[in-house]
XYZ file of C-alpha atoms in Angstrom:
511
model
C -1.657 -16.875 -31.765
C -5.447 -16.677 -31.904
C -5.743 -20.456 -32.109
C -3.208 -20.980 -29.329
C -5.066 -18.652 -26.986
C -8.393 -20.262 -27.852
C -6.945 -23.689 -27.067
C -5.604 -22.512 -23.707
C -8.949 -21.002 -22.710
C -10.892 -24.113 -23.753
C -9.128 -26.310 -21.215
C -11.567 -27.593 -18.565
C -9.745 -26.005 -15.622
C -10.273 -22.475 -16.990
C -13.076 -22.767 -19.564
C -15.753 -21.555 -17.107
C -13.762 -18.488 -16.062
C -14.540 -15.056 -17.487
C -11.597 -13.824 -19.568
C -10.695 -10.443 -21.024
C -7.618 -9.769 -23.161
C -6.249 -6.766 -25.018
C -2.983 -6.857 -26.981
C -1.724 -3.814 -28.870
C 1.509 -2.545 -30.346
C 3.493 0.153 -28.587
C 1.867 2.585 -31.014
C -1.607 1.381 -30.037
C -2.227 -0.757 -33.134
C -4.674 -3.592 -32.191
C -3.219 -7.092 -32.326
C -5.679 -9.295 -30.433
C -8.749 -8.827 -28.264
C -11.244 -10.861 -26.310
C -13.927 -9.172 -24.216
C -11.590 -6.193 -24.105
C -14.450 -3.776 -23.411
C -15.956 -5.715 -20.515
C -15.350 -4.747 -16.903
C -13.210 -6.813 -14.562
C -11.917 -6.429 -11.031
C -8.345 -5.192 -11.570
C -7.081 -6.159 -8.101
C -3.552 -4.759 -7.826
C -3.547 -3.738 -11.486
C -5.205 -0.638 -10.023
C -1.718 0.383 -8.869
C -0.768 0.940 -12.520
C -3.324 3.753 -12.705
C -2.486 5.255 -9.300
C 1.286 5.258 -9.783
C 1.065 6.598 -13.343
C -1.078 9.486 -12.128
C 1.358 10.122 -9.290
C 4.362 10.226 -11.613
C 2.549 12.547 -14.017
C 0.891 14.909 -11.542
C 3.026 14.837 -8.391
C 6.414 14.438 -10.033
C 9.183 11.876 -9.649
C 11.303 14.096 -7.387
C 8.554 15.041 -4.919
C 9.393 14.412 -1.267
C 7.467 14.673 1.996
C 8.647 15.878 5.386
C 7.810 14.436 8.782
C 8.522 16.765 11.697
C 8.326 17.034 15.460
C 7.002 20.333 16.779
C 7.247 21.690 20.286
C 4.084 23.690 20.988
C 3.775 25.671 24.186
C 6.015 27.677 26.505
C 9.738 26.920 26.477
C 11.268 27.620 29.882
C 14.641 27.437 31.562
C 16.414 24.119 31.957
C 15.048 22.647 28.742
C 11.465 22.549 29.961
C 8.474 22.627 27.611
C 5.076 23.337 29.079
C 2.957 22.110 26.225
C 2.959 19.252 23.757
C 5.340 17.496 21.411
C 3.564 16.888 18.121
C 4.815 14.335 15.608
C 3.300 15.574 12.351
C 2.957 13.215 9.405
C 2.742 14.363 5.798
C 2.111 11.046 4.064
C 5.660 9.638 3.913
C 5.196 5.927 3.186
C 8.729 4.899 4.083
C 9.234 5.625 7.782
C 10.483 2.071 8.096
C 13.522 -0.170 7.902
C 13.069 -0.836 4.191
C 16.228 -0.472 2.141
C 15.825 2.063 -0.656
C 16.304 2.243 -3.570
C 14.677 -1.149 -4.120
C 17.153 -3.957 -4.776
C 16.068 -7.169 -6.465
C 16.516 -10.316 -4.340
C 19.591 -12.453 -4.830
C 18.631 -15.592 -6.808
C 18.418 -18.605 -4.504
C 18.687 -16.578 -1.297
C 16.280 -17.598 1.436
C 13.718 -14.918 2.316
C 14.705 -14.852 5.996
C 18.290 -13.970 5.024
C 17.125 -11.183 2.732
C 14.906 -9.656 5.401
C 17.681 -8.549 7.754
C 18.246 -4.824 7.519
C 18.023 -1.545 9.400
C 15.753 -1.289 12.466
C 12.125 -0.638 11.477
C 11.888 2.499 13.650
C 15.279 3.944 12.644
C 13.922 7.275 11.404
C 11.904 7.811 14.558
C 15.084 7.078 16.532
C 16.938 9.681 14.467
C 14.264 12.277 15.209
C 14.443 11.434 18.921
C 18.200 12.095 18.765
C 17.532 15.441 17.082
C 15.162 16.382 19.892
C 17.769 15.517 22.510
C 20.282 17.684 20.665
C 18.036 20.735 21.131
C 18.556 20.540 24.886
C 14.988 19.568 25.736
C 14.846 17.917 29.178
C 11.169 17.663 30.096
C 7.719 17.922 28.530
C 4.809 18.944 30.720
C 2.277 17.691 28.271
C 1.575 14.910 25.779
C 3.329 13.329 22.821
C 0.821 13.508 19.973
C 0.824 11.681 16.653
C -0.833 14.092 14.218
C -2.079 12.732 10.882
C -4.551 15.537 10.139
C -2.966 16.488 6.808
C -5.355 13.814 5.469
C -8.792 13.113 6.935
C -9.012 9.929 8.993
C -10.231 7.432 6.385
C -8.318 4.304 7.386
C -10.068 1.885 5.040
C -11.470 2.022 1.524
C -15.011 1.103 0.557
C -15.627 -2.648 0.294
C -12.342 -3.656 1.882
C -12.905 -7.083 3.443
C -13.203 -6.923 7.226
C -10.944 -9.956 7.709
C -8.170 -8.193 5.749
C -7.934 -5.544 8.480
C -6.020 -7.966 10.723
C -3.129 -8.353 8.306
C -0.397 -6.039 7.096
C -1.666 -5.951 3.516
C -4.969 -4.505 4.818
C -3.386 -2.038 7.266
C -5.192 1.252 7.931
C -4.034 4.313 6.004
C -2.688 7.323 7.896
C -0.737 10.439 6.972
C 1.535 9.395 9.853
C 2.391 5.887 8.694
C 5.108 3.976 10.490
C 6.876 0.717 9.543
C 4.228 0.063 6.848
C 1.602 0.237 9.628
C 2.346 -3.325 10.586
C 4.295 -5.335 13.140
C 6.025 -8.679 12.739
C 4.764 -11.471 14.981
C 6.944 -14.589 15.220
C 5.662 -17.792 16.852
C 8.408 -20.322 17.664
C 7.794 -23.903 18.909
C 8.908 -24.942 22.369
C 11.552 -27.573 23.068
C 9.094 -30.332 24.000
C 5.753 -31.565 22.727
C 3.031 -29.871 24.739
C 5.236 -26.961 25.768
C 3.920 -23.447 25.132
C 5.252 -21.735 22.043
C 7.054 -18.411 22.352
C 5.825 -15.220 20.695
C 8.056 -12.301 19.705
C 6.914 -8.887 18.483
C 8.946 -6.504 16.327
C 9.194 -3.588 16.878
C 9.029 -3.944 20.669
C 6.509 -1.167 21.270
C 3.895 -1.676 24.023
C 0.790 -1.475 21.879
C -1.170 -4.716 21.609
C -2.173 -6.940 24.526
C -1.349 -10.510 23.545
C -3.710 -13.374 24.368
C -1.560 -16.397 23.514
C -2.635 -20.036 23.581
C -0.222 -21.821 21.234
C 1.212 -25.218 22.105
C 3.995 -27.282 20.562
C 2.653 -30.217 18.578
C 4.336 -33.438 17.528
C 7.076 -33.311 14.927
C 5.773 -33.114 11.364
C 2.233 -32.380 12.592
C 2.166 -29.031 10.793
C 1.174 -25.602 12.018
C -2.349 -24.448 12.847
C -1.461 -21.050 14.324
C -4.248 -18.486 13.966
C -4.257 -14.755 14.730
C -7.391 -12.664 15.208
C -8.279 -9.202 16.423
C -11.755 -7.723 16.744
C -12.325 -4.409 14.914
C -11.231 -1.523 17.121
C -9.628 -3.834 19.682
C -6.023 -3.816 20.869
C -6.159 -7.443 22.000
C -4.367 -9.749 19.566
C -5.399 -13.360 20.043
C -2.879 -15.978 18.943
C -3.857 -19.633 19.254
C -3.348 -23.097 17.791
C -0.353 -25.409 17.570
C 3.055 -25.434 15.892
C 5.095 -28.545 15.210
C 8.170 -29.483 17.222
C 11.410 -28.476 15.443
C 9.341 -26.717 12.790
C 10.052 -23.352 11.243
C 8.688 -20.342 13.136
C 5.375 -18.930 11.951
C 6.005 -15.296 10.933
C 3.055 -12.997 10.229
C 2.606 -9.301 9.488
C -0.145 -7.830 11.657
C -1.742 -4.441 11.021
C -1.411 -1.611 13.541
C -4.864 -0.426 14.658
C -3.988 3.305 14.815
C -0.605 4.146 13.242
C -0.487 7.750 14.532
C -1.104 6.591 18.101
C 1.493 3.829 17.684
C 4.085 6.329 16.424
C 3.385 8.623 19.380
C 3.792 5.741 21.850
C 7.063 4.717 20.196
C 8.458 8.279 20.206
C 7.495 8.831 23.847
C 9.347 5.659 24.825
C 12.423 6.710 22.863
C 12.518 10.142 24.511
C 12.164 8.651 27.983
C 14.949 6.180 27.214
C 17.129 9.178 26.338
C 16.431 10.921 29.624
C 13.643 13.306 28.590
C 10.797 13.240 31.093
C 7.289 13.285 29.614
C 4.517 14.189 32.043
C 1.576 13.388 29.785
C 0.459 10.505 27.604
C 0.952 9.406 24.009
C -2.110 9.798 21.794
C -3.295 10.337 18.232
C -4.865 13.396 16.687
C -7.183 12.756 13.733
C -9.334 14.918 11.497
C -12.771 13.535 10.708
C -14.329 14.703 7.461
C -17.992 15.643 7.713
C -19.002 15.266 4.076
C -22.477 14.214 2.965
C -21.704 14.011 -0.754
C -21.740 10.452 -2.112
C -18.418 8.901 -3.058
C -19.555 8.117 -6.613
C -20.599 11.707 -7.232
C -17.559 13.306 -5.606
C -15.118 10.999 -7.373
C -16.700 11.727 -10.746
C -18.117 8.262 -11.401
C -21.662 9.663 -11.473
C -22.121 12.967 -13.269
C -24.596 15.358 -11.673
C -25.579 18.184 -14.007
C -27.187 20.064 -11.126
C -24.118 20.013 -8.906
C -21.786 22.967 -8.822
C -18.268 22.134 -9.903
C -15.777 22.456 -7.102
C -18.424 22.973 -4.409
C -16.764 23.603 -1.056
C -16.066 20.565 1.083
C -16.790 20.832 4.778
C -13.576 20.546 6.757
C -13.995 19.844 10.463
C -10.886 20.293 12.564
C -10.284 18.149 15.665
C -12.108 19.383 18.799
C -8.826 20.087 20.591
C -7.791 22.776 18.113
C -7.801 25.566 20.701
C -4.890 24.069 22.600
C -2.898 23.913 19.363
C -3.203 27.629 18.690
C 0.226 29.236 18.958
C -1.273 32.507 20.132
C -2.913 30.743 23.075
C -0.235 28.286 24.132
C 2.979 30.181 23.414
C 5.252 29.413 20.502
C 5.956 26.641 18.061
C 9.422 25.284 17.391
C 10.538 22.614 14.947
C 12.648 20.186 16.960
C 13.227 17.409 14.424
C 12.629 16.667 10.745
C 12.928 13.789 8.314
C 12.627 14.043 4.523
C 11.279 11.121 2.513
C 12.903 9.519 -0.497
C 11.757 10.879 -3.887
C 8.364 9.679 -5.088
C 9.905 7.689 -7.932
C 11.658 5.383 -5.446
C 8.397 4.746 -3.641
C 6.644 3.998 -6.939
C 9.206 1.229 -7.500
C 8.439 -0.316 -4.108
C 4.688 0.050 -4.644
C 4.648 -1.800 -7.953
C 7.449 -4.311 -7.387
C 6.064 -5.753 -4.147
C 2.459 -4.569 -4.663
C 2.432 -2.454 -1.499
C -1.195 -1.502 -0.789
C -0.553 1.152 1.862
C 1.851 3.061 -0.377
C -0.631 3.148 -3.265
C -3.310 4.426 -0.894
C -1.052 7.209 0.355
C -0.321 8.247 -3.240
C -4.055 8.468 -3.928
C -4.500 10.794 -0.954
C -1.456 12.851 -1.984
C -3.082 13.316 -5.387
C -6.278 14.535 -3.749
C -4.358 16.949 -1.527
C -2.137 18.316 -4.321
C -4.577 18.427 -7.232
C -7.997 18.204 -5.580
C -9.696 19.888 -2.650
C -8.381 17.636 0.138
C -6.451 14.450 0.762
C -9.518 12.232 0.730
C -10.050 8.950 -1.079
C -12.821 10.487 -3.192
C -10.770 13.524 -4.174
C -7.818 11.311 -5.076
C -10.078 9.103 -7.177
C -11.450 12.211 -8.921
C -7.939 13.408 -9.776
C -7.046 9.947 -11.138
C -10.264 9.912 -13.194
C -9.512 13.311 -14.710
C -5.966 12.191 -15.523
C -7.125 8.985 -17.207
C -9.780 10.716 -19.302
C -7.172 13.255 -20.424
C -4.967 10.300 -21.427
C -7.661 9.144 -23.856
C -9.311 6.441 -21.747
C -13.082 6.133 -22.016
C -14.740 7.419 -18.843
C -16.996 4.345 -18.721
C -14.078 1.905 -18.914
C -13.019 2.215 -15.261
C -14.273 2.817 -11.729
C -11.860 3.167 -8.798
C -12.870 3.310 -5.150
C -9.306 3.174 -3.822
C -5.711 3.343 -4.994
C -4.498 -0.184 -4.320
C -7.173 -2.435 -5.811
C -8.295 -3.922 -2.474
C -11.833 -2.660 -3.039
C -14.182 -5.154 -4.640
C -15.977 -2.190 -6.231
C -13.002 -1.372 -8.494
C -13.656 -2.190 -12.148
C -11.639 -1.690 -15.329
C -11.543 -3.008 -18.896
C -8.499 -4.640 -20.480
C -8.562 -2.035 -23.258
C -8.394 0.795 -20.697
C -5.357 -0.821 -19.118
C -3.696 -1.296 -22.499
C -4.452 2.326 -23.349
C -2.827 3.504 -20.117
C 0.284 1.439 -20.874
C 0.419 2.822 -24.411
C -0.083 6.412 -23.215
C 2.619 6.050 -20.570
C 5.152 4.871 -23.174
C 5.171 8.360 -24.699
C 5.600 10.314 -21.470
C 8.826 11.813 -20.081
C 8.413 9.799 -16.876
C 7.988 6.488 -18.713
C 11.469 5.017 -18.193
C 11.312 5.445 -14.418
C 7.744 4.161 -14.257
C 8.412 1.109 -16.409
C 11.404 0.265 -14.226
C 8.975 -0.004 -11.288
C 7.150 -2.949 -12.851
C 8.043 -6.482 -11.741
C 10.294 -8.314 -14.198
C 9.466 -11.884 -15.137
C 11.747 -14.402 -13.450
C 13.784 -11.623 -11.853
C 12.075 -9.603 -9.124
C 8.970 -8.416 -7.348
C 5.720 -10.318 -7.691
C 6.949 -11.883 -10.965
C 10.131 -13.357 -9.511
C 8.682 -16.869 -9.612
C 6.939 -16.541 -12.990
C 8.527 -16.716 -16.474
C 11.677 -17.860 -14.635
C 12.621 -20.382 -17.310
C 12.816 -20.105 -21.056
C 13.051 -17.151 -23.412
C 10.751 -14.796 -21.448
C 12.941 -14.501 -18.380
C 13.759 -10.808 -18.080
C 11.465 -9.984 -21.012
C 8.130 -9.428 -19.246
C 7.572 -6.115 -17.409
C 4.132 -6.295 -15.856
C 1.937 -5.698 -12.828
C 0.209 -8.614 -11.185
C -3.135 -8.544 -9.414
C -4.985 -11.019 -7.213
C -8.204 -10.462 -5.247
C -10.466 -13.326 -4.323
C -11.466 -15.064 -7.547
C -10.085 -12.299 -9.790
C -6.628 -12.103 -11.291
C -4.847 -9.766 -13.719
C -1.517 -9.323 -15.462
C -0.805 -6.254 -17.587
C 2.361 -4.747 -18.981
C 4.954 -5.038 -21.708
C 6.627 -8.064 -23.283
C 9.715 -8.122 -25.503
C 8.778 -10.553 -28.243
C 10.818 -13.051 -30.233
C 11.199 -10.542 -33.069
C 12.569 -7.884 -30.719
C 9.305 -5.960 -30.884
C 7.723 -4.704 -27.652
C 4.016 -5.429 -27.268
C 1.502 -4.221 -24.688
C -0.893 -6.719 -23.120
C -3.604 -6.850 -20.474
C -5.017 -10.198 -19.398
C -7.806 -10.304 -16.807
C -9.870 -13.134 -15.405
C -12.867 -13.157 -13.107
C -14.865 -15.846 -11.354
C -12.166 -18.477 -11.499
C -12.503 -21.428 -9.147
C -11.193 -20.759 -5.618
C -7.950 -22.318 -4.414
C -6.566 -22.899 -7.902
C -3.639 -21.569 -9.914
C -4.838 -22.917 -13.249
C -5.931 -19.483 -14.401
C -2.538 -17.984 -13.531
C -0.767 -20.698 -15.502
C -3.109 -20.095 -18.439
C -2.412 -16.372 -18.191
C 1.329 -16.945 -18.465
C 0.854 -19.230 -21.456
C -1.197 -16.526 -23.163
C 1.663 -14.044 -22.699
C 4.067 -16.649 -24.090
C 1.834 -17.069 -27.144
C 1.784 -13.308 -27.683
C 5.571 -13.117 -27.431
C 6.118 -16.027 -29.816
C 3.739 -14.717 -32.485
C 5.046 -11.165 -32.481
């Protein structure tokens, strides 16, 4: 095995890359190591640490409730003088996603697998509940309230160009349809004709600036989509070939709480409820001067007081939300999330960044002082140290691995995997990992040969970093833990990924 791995890593396409490998038995017995104590960018391998902490500290059966409150004076004829407030609690699955997660059917085209329930179905259900209360008019606003967590939409060192796309969507306690919309660009019927653009869901949120023409057949697609930070103008331009497949992209929603409020207002009006005000978001900004590294426990400060109070600043409109001032508060609609364990499956199988980020904030809210990124990272750090991982073997600035500041060693990852194997939540957590050749982000890897269905591992890709860590059922029937990480590989190449898979094959063959 040692010679096989050395041969793989000496090949010219990957020899200049920086590699780290740790292989241990399920009992932690060392089997092989290479630079196992050096730090690498984990990319989405960070989700292993976030989801393990969530299973251990939040609990597999934990659920979260989204509700609509009527705040104000309820009068005759179903009239509310006050506001409707859609209050988020960090449910990641207010969407059309089918749960529990079901592996794709082998050979089925992605577009056939994507059909499912409407993306705003749960918001529609809550609108129906509101109608059933007899409410007829609202002399006030529809407000999307995500103040259970402070408004920290992006992690440190997230790339600014990622913010356009669904995988880099902002994080909100009131998340809706994964905080992204689907934009479909379809060619016209003639060369030179304008292409058509469709948005799903059909919520009036972005202003579209479209300049896409239909190019000659087989000319390819050059469709581009851009949006300036803070802007609600989505620019779509380029060309798409005649008779070609539509270009389908997932575009991030600038302010999910505002978007949810706009959608709910439209649904209520479509059901005959008059709304006199506007749809808007309500955020809570955290005024905290403590550095992230210190608050998250990365930097120890002997002079700091443990658990020093964190300054919590409520939104400036708090007076109008006081029940004593504005009348009463009634719950008009509710929706309960699926259990946490089902969301962990989605998070790891498809590497869902938003869901991992929400778990990090839930950890901070439940086990720390507030639902902040730093408090969540502190809770994860404390959990990992208690699991026997060296405090200097990891640094996390977010929950998903999108941050370029995240660092972890292969041996820390292997230790987490070994620790998890002895926990009561292990079976459910392991079942969340992609399976080689079967599902998730490993569906197209290990698809042939003896390792199909034998590799249970989390992938990770960020720029020129890649990782693969998990469990492999070896030729002998023995289960082995591995963590393979690579940094500084050449851009626009898959040679390192292919080498990574061959290393796992060598481990499985030799054990």
